[in-house]
CSV table of C-alpha atoms and ligand atoms in Angstrom, one decimal:
chain,number,residue,atom,x,y,z
A,291,UNK,CA,-6.2,17.6,-25.1
A,292,UNK,CA,-7.0,14.1,-23.9
A,293,UNK,CA,-5.9,11.8,-21.1
A,294,UNK,CA,-4.9,8.3,-22.2
A,295,UNK,CA,-5.9,5.6,-19.7
A,296,UNK,CA,-4.1,2.3,-20.3
A,297,UNK,CA,-6.0,-0.6,-18.7
A,298,UNK,CA,-9.1,1.5,-18.5
A,299,UNK,CA,-11.4,-1.6,-18.8
A,300,UNK,CA,-9.9,-3.1,-15.6
A,301,UNK,CA,-11.1,-2.6,-12.0
A,302,UNK,CA,-9.2,0.5,-10.8
A,303,UNK,CA,-8.8,1.9,-14.4
A,304,UNK,CA,-12.5,1.8,-15.2
A,305,UNK,CA,-13.3,3.7,-11.9
A,306,UNK,CA,-10.7,6.3,-12.7
A,307,UNK,CA,-12.2,6.8,-16.2
A,308,UNK,CA,-15.6,7.4,-14.6
A,309,UNK,CA,-14.2,10.0,-12.3
A,310,UNK,CA,-12.3,11.7,-15.1
A,311,UNK,CA,-15.4,11.9,-17.3
A,312,UNK,CA,-17.5,13.1,-14.4
A,313,UNK,CA,-14.8,15.8,-14.0
A,314,UNK,CA,-15.3,16.9,-17.6
A,315,UNK,CA,-12.0,15.4,-19.0
A,316,UNK,CA,-11.6,14.1,-22.5
A,317,UNK,CA,-10.6,10.4,-22.1
A,318,UNK,CA,-9.1,7.8,-24.4
A,319,UNK,CA,-9.0,4.2,-23.1
A,320,UNK,CA,-6.7,1.5,-24.4
A,321,UNK,CA,-7.0,-2.1,-23.1
A,322,UNK,CA,-6.2,-5.5,-24.5
A,323,UNK,CA,-9.4,-6.9,-22.8
A,324,UNK,CA,-7.4,-10.0,-21.5
A,325,UNK,CA,-8.6,-9.3,-18.0
A,326,UNK,CA,-10.6,-6.1,-18.4
A,327,UNK,CA,-14.2,-5.9,-19.7
A,328,UNK,CA,-15.5,-3.7,-22.5
A,329,UNK,CA,-18.7,-3.2,-20.5
A,330,UNK,CA,-16.7,-1.5,-17.8
A,331,UNK,CA,-15.5,1.3,-20.2
A,332,UNK,CA,-17.4,4.5,-19.8
A,333,UNK,CA,-19.5,5.1,-23.0
A,334,UNK,CA,-18.1,8.6,-23.4
A,335,UNK,CA,-14.5,7.4,-23.6
A,336,UNK,CA,-12.9,6.7,-27.0
A,337,UNK,CA,-11.8,3.0,-26.9
A,338,UNK,CA,-8.9,1.3,-28.5
A,339,UNK,CA,-8.4,-2.5,-28.1
A,340,UNK,CA,-4.7,-2.4,-27.9
A,341,UNK,CA,-1.8,-4.1,-25.9
A,342,UNK,CA,0.9,-1.9,-24.4
A,343,UNK,CA,3.5,-4.4,-25.7
A,344,UNK,CA,2.5,-3.6,-29.3
A,345,UNK,CA,4.6,-0.6,-30.4
A,346,UNK,CA,2.7,0.0,-33.6
A,347,UNK,CA,-0.6,0.1,-31.6
A,348,UNK,CA,0.8,2.6,-29.1
A,349,UNK,CA,2.3,4.7,-31.9
A,350,UNK,CA,-1.1,4.8,-33.6
A,351,UNK,CA,-2.9,6.1,-30.5
A,352,UNK,CA,-0.3,8.8,-30.0
A,353,UNK,CA,-0.6,9.8,-33.6
A,354,UNK,CA,-4.5,9.7,-33.8
A,355,UNK,CA,-5.1,11.4,-30.5
A,356,UNK,CA,-3.7,14.6,-28.9
A,357,UNK,CA,-2.6,13.1,-25.5
A,358,UNK,CA,-1.6,15.4,-22.7
A,359,UNK,CA,-0.9,12.8,-20.1
A,360,UNK,CA,-1.0,9.0,-19.5
A,361,UNK,CA,-2.5,7.0,-16.6
A,362,UNK,CA,-1.2,3.5,-16.8
A,363,UNK,CA,-3.0,0.6,-15.1
A,364,UNK,CA,-2.2,-2.0,-17.8
A,365,UNK,CA,-0.4,-4.7,-15.8
A,366,UNK,CA,-0.8,-8.2,-14.4
A,367,UNK,CA,-1.5,-8.0,-10.7
A,368,UNK,CA,-1.9,-11.3,-9.0
A,369,UNK,CA,0.7,-12.0,-6.4
A,370,UNK,CA,0.3,-15.9,-6.4
A,371,UNK,CA,0.4,-16.0,-10.2
A,372,UNK,CA,3.6,-13.9,-10.3
A,373,UNK,CA,5.3,-16.5,-8.2
A,374,UNK,CA,4.3,-19.4,-10.4
A,375,UNK,CA,4.7,-17.5,-13.7
A,376,UNK,CA,7.3,-14.7,-13.2
A,377,UNK,CA,8.1,-14.3,-16.8
A,378,UNK,CA,4.5,-13.4,-17.6
A,379,UNK,CA,5.0,-10.5,-15.1
A,380,UNK,CA,8.3,-9.4,-16.6
A,381,UNK,CA,6.8,-9.5,-20.1
A,382,UNK,CA,3.5,-7.7,-19.4
A,383,UNK,CA,4.6,-5.3,-16.6
A,384,UNK,CA,8.2,-4.5,-17.6
A,385,UNK,CA,8.5,-5.2,-21.3
A,386,UNK,CA,5.0,-3.6,-21.8
A,387,UNK,CA,6.0,-0.5,-19.9
A,388,UNK,CA,9.3,-0.3,-21.8
A,389,UNK,CA,7.4,-0.3,-25.1
A,390,UNK,CA,4.9,2.2,-23.8
A,391,UNK,CA,7.7,4.6,-22.7
A,392,UNK,CA,9.5,4.3,-26.0
A,393,UNK,CA,6.4,5.3,-27.8
A,394,UNK,CA,5.7,8.2,-25.3
A,395,UNK,CA,9.3,9.5,-25.7
A,396,UNK,CA,9.1,9.2,-29.5
A,397,UNK,CA,5.8,11.3,-29.4
A,398,UNK,CA,6.9,13.8,-26.8
A,399,UNK,CA,4.4,12.8,-24.2
A,400,UNK,CA,6.1,13.4,-20.9
A,401,UNK,CA,3.7,12.9,-18.1
A,402,UNK,CA,2.6,9.5,-16.6
A,403,UNK,CA,0.7,8.4,-13.5
A,404,UNK,CA,0.9,4.7,-12.8
A,405,UNK,CA,-0.2,1.9,-10.5
A,406,UNK,CA,2.4,0.8,-8.1
A,407,UNK,CA,1.7,-1.3,-5.0
A,408,UNK,CA,2.3,-1.8,-1.3
A,409,UNK,CA,3.9,-5.1,-2.5
A,410,UNK,CA,7.1,-3.0,-3.3
A,411,UNK,CA,7.8,-2.8,0.4
A,412,UNK,CA,7.7,-6.6,1.1
A,413,UNK,CA,7.6,-7.4,4.8
A,414,UNK,CA,7.5,-3.9,6.4
A,415,UNK,CA,9.9,-2.9,9.2
A,416,UNK,CA,7.2,-0.8,10.8
A,417,UNK,CA,3.6,0.4,10.3
A,418,UNK,CA,2.3,2.8,9.1
A,419,UNK,CA,4.7,2.5,6.1
A,420,UNK,CA,6.3,5.6,4.8
A,421,UNK,CA,7.4,6.1,1.1
A,422,UNK,CA,11.0,6.3,2.3
A,423,UNK,CA,10.9,2.9,4.0
A,424,UNK,CA,12.9,0.0,2.6
A,425,UNK,CA,11.6,-1.6,-0.6
A,426,UNK,CA,12.4,-5.3,-0.6
A,427,UNK,CA,9.6,-7.1,-2.4
A,428,UNK,CA,8.8,-10.6,-1.4
A,429,UNK,CA,7.0,-11.5,-4.6
A,430,UNK,CA,7.6,-11.1,-8.3
A,431,UNK,CA,4.6,-8.8,-8.8
A,432,UNK,CA,6.0,-6.3,-6.3
A,433,UNK,CA,9.5,-6.7,-7.9
A,434,UNK,CA,8.2,-5.8,-11.4
A,435,UNK,CA,6.3,-2.8,-10.0
A,436,UNK,CA,9.4,-1.5,-8.2
A,437,UNK,CA,11.4,-2.1,-11.4
A,438,UNK,CA,8.7,-0.1,-13.3
A,439,UNK,CA,9.2,2.8,-10.9
A,440,UNK,CA,13.0,2.7,-11.5
A,441,UNK,CA,12.4,2.5,-15.3
A,442,UNK,CA,10.4,5.7,-15.1
A,443,UNK,CA,13.1,7.3,-13.1
A,444,UNK,CA,15.9,6.6,-15.5
A,445,UNK,CA,13.7,7.5,-18.5
A,446,UNK,CA,12.9,10.7,-16.8
A,447,UNK,CA,16.5,11.6,-16.3
A,448,UNK,CA,17.4,10.9,-19.9
A,449,UNK,CA,14.2,12.3,-21.7
A,450,UNK,CA,12.6,14.7,-19.2
A,451,UNK,CA,9.6,12.4,-18.6
A,452,UNK,CA,7.9,13.1,-15.2
A,453,UNK,CA,6.0,10.4,-13.4
A,454,UNK,CA,3.9,9.7,-10.3
A,455,UNK,CA,3.9,6.2,-8.8
A,456,UNK,CA,0.9,5.5,-6.7
A,457,UNK,CA,1.5,2.6,-4.2
A,458,UNK,CA,-1.9,1.3,-3.5
A,459,UNK,CA,-2.8,-0.7,-0.4
A,460,UNK,CA,-6.0,-2.9,-0.6
A,461,UNK,CA,-8.3,-1.5,-3.3
A,462,UNK,CA,-12.0,-2.4,-2.8
A,463,UNK,CA,-15.5,-1.2,-3.1
A,464,UNK,CA,-17.5,-0.1,-6.2
A,465,UNK,CA,-18.7,3.0,-8.0
A,466,UNK,CA,-21.5,4.6,-6.0
A,467,UNK,CA,-23.7,4.6,-9.1
A,468,UNK,CA,-23.7,0.8,-9.2
A,469,UNK,CA,-22.6,1.0,-12.9
A,470,UNK,CA,-19.2,-0.7,-12.4
A,471,UNK,CA,-17.4,-2.7,-9.7
A,472,UNK,CA,-14.8,-5.3,-9.0
A,473,UNK,CA,-14.7,-8.2,-11.3
A,474,UNK,CA,-11.7,-10.6,-11.6
A,475,UNK,CA,-11.6,-14.0,-13.1
A,476,UNK,CA,-10.5,-15.9,-11.1
A,477,UNK,CA,-11.3,-13.8,-8.0
A,478,UNK,CA,-8.6,-13.9,-5.4
A,479,UNK,CA,-9.4,-10.8,-3.2
A,480,UNK,CA,-10.8,-11.0,0.2
A,481,UNK,CA,-13.9,-8.8,0.1
A,482,UNK,CA,-15.4,-10.1,-3.2
A,483,UNK,CA,-14.7,-13.6,-2.1
A,484,UNK,CA,-16.5,-13.0,1.3
A,485,UNK,CA,-19.5,-11.5,-0.6
A,486,UNK,CA,-19.7,-14.7,-2.8
A,487,UNK,CA,-21.1,-16.4,0.3
A,488,UNK,CA,-24.3,-14.3,0.8
A,489,UNK,CA,-24.6,-14.3,-3.0
A,490,UNK,CA,-24.9,-18.1,-2.9
A,491,UNK,CA,-21.7,-18.7,-5.0
A,492,UNK,CA,-19.6,-20.1,-2.1
A,493,UNK,CA,-20.4,-21.9,1.1
A,494,UNK,CA,-17.8,-20.3,3.3
A,495,UNK,CA,-14.9,-18.0,3.4
A,496,UNK,CA,-11.4,-19.4,4.1
A,497,UNK,CA,-9.3,-17.5,6.6
A,498,UNK,CA,-5.6,-17.9,5.5
A,499,UNK,CA,-3.9,-18.3,8.9
A,500,UNK,CA,-4.9,-17.2,12.4
A,501,UNK,CA,-1.5,-17.5,14.0
A,502,UNK,CA,0.0,-14.1,12.9
A,503,UNK,CA,1.3,-11.7,15.5
A,504,UNK,CA,-1.8,-9.5,15.4
A,505,UNK,CA,-4.6,-9.0,17.9
A,506,UNK,CA,-6.8,-11.8,16.6
A,507,UNK,CA,-4.1,-13.7,14.8
A,508,UNK,CA,-5.3,-12.9,11.2
A,509,UNK,CA,-3.6,-10.5,8.7
A,510,UNK,CA,-4.1,-6.8,8.9
A,511,UNK,CA,-4.6,-4.8,5.8
A,512,UNK,CA,-5.5,-1.2,4.9
A,513,UNK,CA,-8.6,-1.2,2.8
A,514,UNK,CA,-9.1,1.8,0.5
A,515,UNK,CA,-12.2,2.6,-1.7
A,516,UNK,CA,-11.6,2.4,-5.4
A,517,UNK,CA,-13.2,5.8,-6.0
A,518,UNK,CA,-10.8,7.4,-3.5
A,519,UNK,CA,-7.9,5.7,-5.5
A,520,UNK,CA,-9.4,7.1,-8.7
A,521,UNK,CA,-9.5,10.6,-7.3
A,522,UNK,CA,-5.8,10.3,-6.3
A,523,UNK,CA,-4.9,9.6,-10.0
A,524,UNK,CA,-6.7,12.8,-11.1
A,525,UNK,CA,-4.9,14.8,-8.4
A,526,UNK,CA,-1.6,13.2,-9.4
A,527,UNK,CA,-2.1,14.0,-13.0
A,528,UNK,CA,-3.0,17.6,-12.2
A,529,UNK,CA,0.1,17.8,-10.1
A,530,UNK,CA,2.2,16.8,-13.1
A,531,UNK,CA,0.3,19.1,-15.4
A,532,UNK,CA,1.1,22.0,-13.0
A,533,UNK,CA,4.8,21.1,-13.3
A,534,UNK,CA,5.3,18.9,-10.2
A,535,UNK,CA,8.4,16.8,-10.1
A,536,UNK,CA,8.4,13.0,-10.3
A,537,UNK,CA,7.2,11.5,-7.0
A,538,UNK,CA,5.9,8.4,-5.2
A,539,UNK,CA,2.9,8.3,-2.9
A,540,UNK,CA,1.2,5.7,-0.7
A,541,UNK,CA,-2.5,5.4,-0.9
A,542,UNK,CA,-4.4,3.9,2.0
A,543,UNK,CA,-6.7,5.0,4.8
A,544,UNK,CA,-4.0,4.5,7.5
A,545,UNK,CA,-6.2,2.1,9.5
A,546,UNK,CA,-5.7,-1.6,9.5
A,547,UNK,CA,-8.4,-4.3,9.8
A,548,UNK,CA,-7.9,-8.0,10.4
A,549,UNK,CA,-9.4,-10.6,8.1
A,550,UNK,CA,-11.8,-11.6,10.9
A,551,UNK,CA,-12.9,-7.9,11.3
A,552,UNK,CA,-13.6,-7.6,7.6
A,553,UNK,CA,-15.7,-10.8,7.7
A,554,UNK,CA,-17.6,-9.3,10.7
A,555,UNK,CA,-18.3,-6.1,8.8
A,556,UNK,CA,-19.6,-8.1,5.8
A,557,UNK,CA,-21.9,-10.1,8.2
A,558,UNK,CA,-23.3,-6.8,9.5
A,559,UNK,CA,-23.7,-5.3,6.0
A,560,UNK,CA,-25.3,-8.3,4.4
A,561,UNK,CA,-27.2,-9.8,7.3
A,562,UNK,CA,-25.8,-13.2,6.4
A,563,UNK,CA,-24.0,-15.4,8.9
A,564,UNK,CA,-21.1,-16.0,6.4
A,565,UNK,CA,-19.5,-19.1,7.8
A,566,UNK,CA,-15.7,-19.0,7.9
A,567,UNK,CA,-13.0,-21.7,8.2
A,568,UNK,CA,-9.4,-21.2,9.3
A,569,UNK,CA,-7.0,-22.6,6.7
A,570,UNK,CA,-3.2,-22.7,6.5
A,571,UNK,CA,-1.4,-19.4,5.8
A,572,UNK,CA,-1.1,-18.3,2.2
A,573,UNK,CA,2.5,-18.1,1.0
A,574,UNK,CA,4.0,-14.6,0.9
A,575,UNK,CA,1.4,-12.8,3.0
A,576,UNK,CA,2.9,-10.2,5.3
A,577,UNK,CA,1.2,-10.0,8.7
A,578,UNK,CA,0.5,-6.3,8.5
A,579,UNK,CA,0.3,-3.7,5.7
A,580,UNK,CA,-0.9,-0.2,6.7
A,581,UNK,CA,-0.1,3.0,4.9
A,582,UNK,CA,0.9,6.4,6.0
A,583,UNK,CA,-0.7,8.5,3.3
A,584,UNK,CA,0.3,11.8,4.8
A,585,UNK,CA,2.4,12.7,1.8
A,586,UNK,CA,-0.5,12.2,-0.6
A,587,UNK,CA,-2.7,14.3,1.7
A,588,UNK,CA,-0.1,17.1,2.0
A,589,UNK,CA,1.4,17.3,-1.5
A,590,UNK,CA,-1.6,16.2,-3.6
A,591,UNK,CA,-4.4,17.4,-1.3
A,592,UNK,CA,-5.9,13.9,-1.4
A,593,UNK,CA,-8.7,13.4,1.1
A,594,UNK,CA,-10.3,10.0,1.0
A,595,UNK,CA,-14.1,10.1,1.3
A,596,UNK,CA,-14.8,6.5,2.1
A,597,UNK,CA,-12.7,6.0,5.2
A,598,UNK,CA,-15.3,3.8,6.9
A,599,UNK,CA,-15.0,0.1,6.2
A,600,UNK,CA,-18.7,-0.5,6.5
A,601,UNK,CA,-19.4,2.1,3.8
A,602,UNK,CA,-16.8,0.5,1.6
A,603,UNK,CA,-18.2,-3.0,2.1
A,604,UNK,CA,-21.7,-1.7,1.5
A,605,UNK,CA,-20.7,-0.3,-1.8
A,606,UNK,CA,-19.1,-3.6,-2.8
A,607,UNK,CA,-22.2,-5.5,-1.7
A,608,UNK,CA,-24.5,-3.3,-3.8
A,609,UNK,CA,-22.4,-4.1,-6.9
A,610,UNK,CA,-22.0,-7.8,-6.2
A,611,UNK,CA,-25.7,-8.3,-5.3
A,612,UNK,CA,-26.8,-6.8,-8.6
A,613,UNK,CA,-24.0,-8.3,-10.7
A,614,UNK,CA,-23.3,-11.8,-9.2
A,615,UNK,CA,-21.4,-12.7,-12.3
A,616,UNK,CA,-19.6,-9.4,-12.7
A,617,UNK,CA,-19.7,-8.1,-16.3
A,618,UNK,CA,-20.3,-11.6,-17.6
A,619,UNK,CA,-24.1,-11.8,-17.6
B,434,UFG,N1,-7.5,-13.7,2.5
B,434,UFG,C1,-8.1,-14.7,3.2
B,434,UFG,N2,-9.0,-15.5,2.5
B,434,UFG,C2,-9.2,-15.4,1.2
B,434,UFG,C3,-8.6,-14.3,0.5
B,434,UFG,C4,-7.7,-13.5,1.2
B,434,UFG,O1,-7.9,-14.9,4.4
B,434,UFG,O2,-10.0,-16.1,0.6
B,434,UFG,C5,-6.6,-12.8,3.3
B,434,UFG,C6,-5.2,-12.7,2.8
B,434,UFG,O3,-4.4,-13.8,3.3
B,434,UFG,C7,-4.7,-11.4,3.2
B,434,UFG,C8,-6.0,-10.5,3.2
B,434,UFG,O4,-7.1,-11.5,3.2
B,434,UFG,O5,-4.3,-11.4,4.5
B,434,UFG,C9,-6.2,-9.7,2.0
B,434,UFG,O6,-5.9,-10.5,0.8
B,434,UFG,P1,-6.2,-10.0,-0.7
B,434,UFG,O7,-5.8,-11.1,-1.6
B,434,UFG,O8,-7.5,-9.4,-0.8
B,434,UFG,O9,-5.2,-8.8,-0.8
B,434,UFG,P2,-3.6,-8.8,-0.6
B,434,UFG,O10,-3.3,-8.0,0.6
B,434,UFG,O11,-3.0,-10.1,-0.7
B,434,UFG,O12,-3.1,-8.1,-1.9
B,434,UFG,C10,-3.3,-6.7,-2.2
B,434,UFG,C11,-3.4,-6.5,-3.7
B,434,UFG,C12,-2.2,-6.9,-4.4
B,434,UFG,C13,-1.0,-6.1,-3.7
B,434,UFG,C14,-1.0,-6.4,-2.2
B,434,UFG,C15,0.1,-5.7,-1.5
B,434,UFG,O13,-4.5,-7.2,-4.2
B,434,UFG,O14,-2.3,-6.5,-5.7
B,434,UFG,O15,-2.2,-6.1,-1.7
B,434,UFG,O16,0.6,-6.5,-0.6
B,434,UFG,F1,0.1,-6.5,-4.2
């Protein structure tokens, strides 16, 4: 029996495929390669270039392969873009997931683990954030992810599908082998943008606002290594395979770092002065997002290995130093 990884050529998807294959699992990857990279797909995975919105393509995979469970990363994930082009997010994230679930139901595949996000909470009422806290997204990306969770829930009630929604905080870092890492085009995330400075691709890093109510005025985030996220997907899938009920888990380290602190860690790791410039706030950024991941630790037995930010930034730096253009040469 195989695991189908949708979006397995993307950042978190490709790292999860590596972990699954290292754990001896049989893996099928489907990706439309609009934002993912074929070079990121593990050579031992069977690859289909397919879009989740394409019902015939989904049906073909479920007919060709013997799929035991699905891990679903295939979604658009840029907060800013979701505000300027919301219908793209409804189309790809919601319509796509709807087609996928129709195909799964038709083929009797009833277990799915998928990427949700801290953006489902919106501006948190308190930190660390618990899964039971209010979900009131402040951007369309978070709104579509919350709607995906609800779509799974209603589909589960009607058709017996079981799901695990994993609400990630800030994914970062790269595979310890150096084979794969973070590559987005355009890049919008803090750590890869900082590392473009010592890589000679950017003169300075912009700090989006230093007037937040935090100890140094810059935003606080919970940075979690992509390999730890990948492990959580395997644990969540095993939880469903063992009969676990549908569930939602936060995934973070439970420790927050400010933008300035992250830049300081990157200066230490790279030995580069990394000039920084304070700019206006970026629209829609909450001041603080820090997870309580107690539930994932207790129920799934998840135990992140890369809790230290310096280790995380070092792994990202190894990747970016050796792949300054990501997978594109
Ligand atoms: N930031 C800067 N300068 C930059 C880029 C980012 O100061 O050049 C700041 C942001 O304002 C934010 C922090 O660095 O305070 C982290 O920003 P990222 O863009 O790296 O990550 P976000 O916290 O905005 O977004 C992440 C995920 C989203 C997810 C969101 C949940 O990338 O997919 O967390 O809120 F939706």
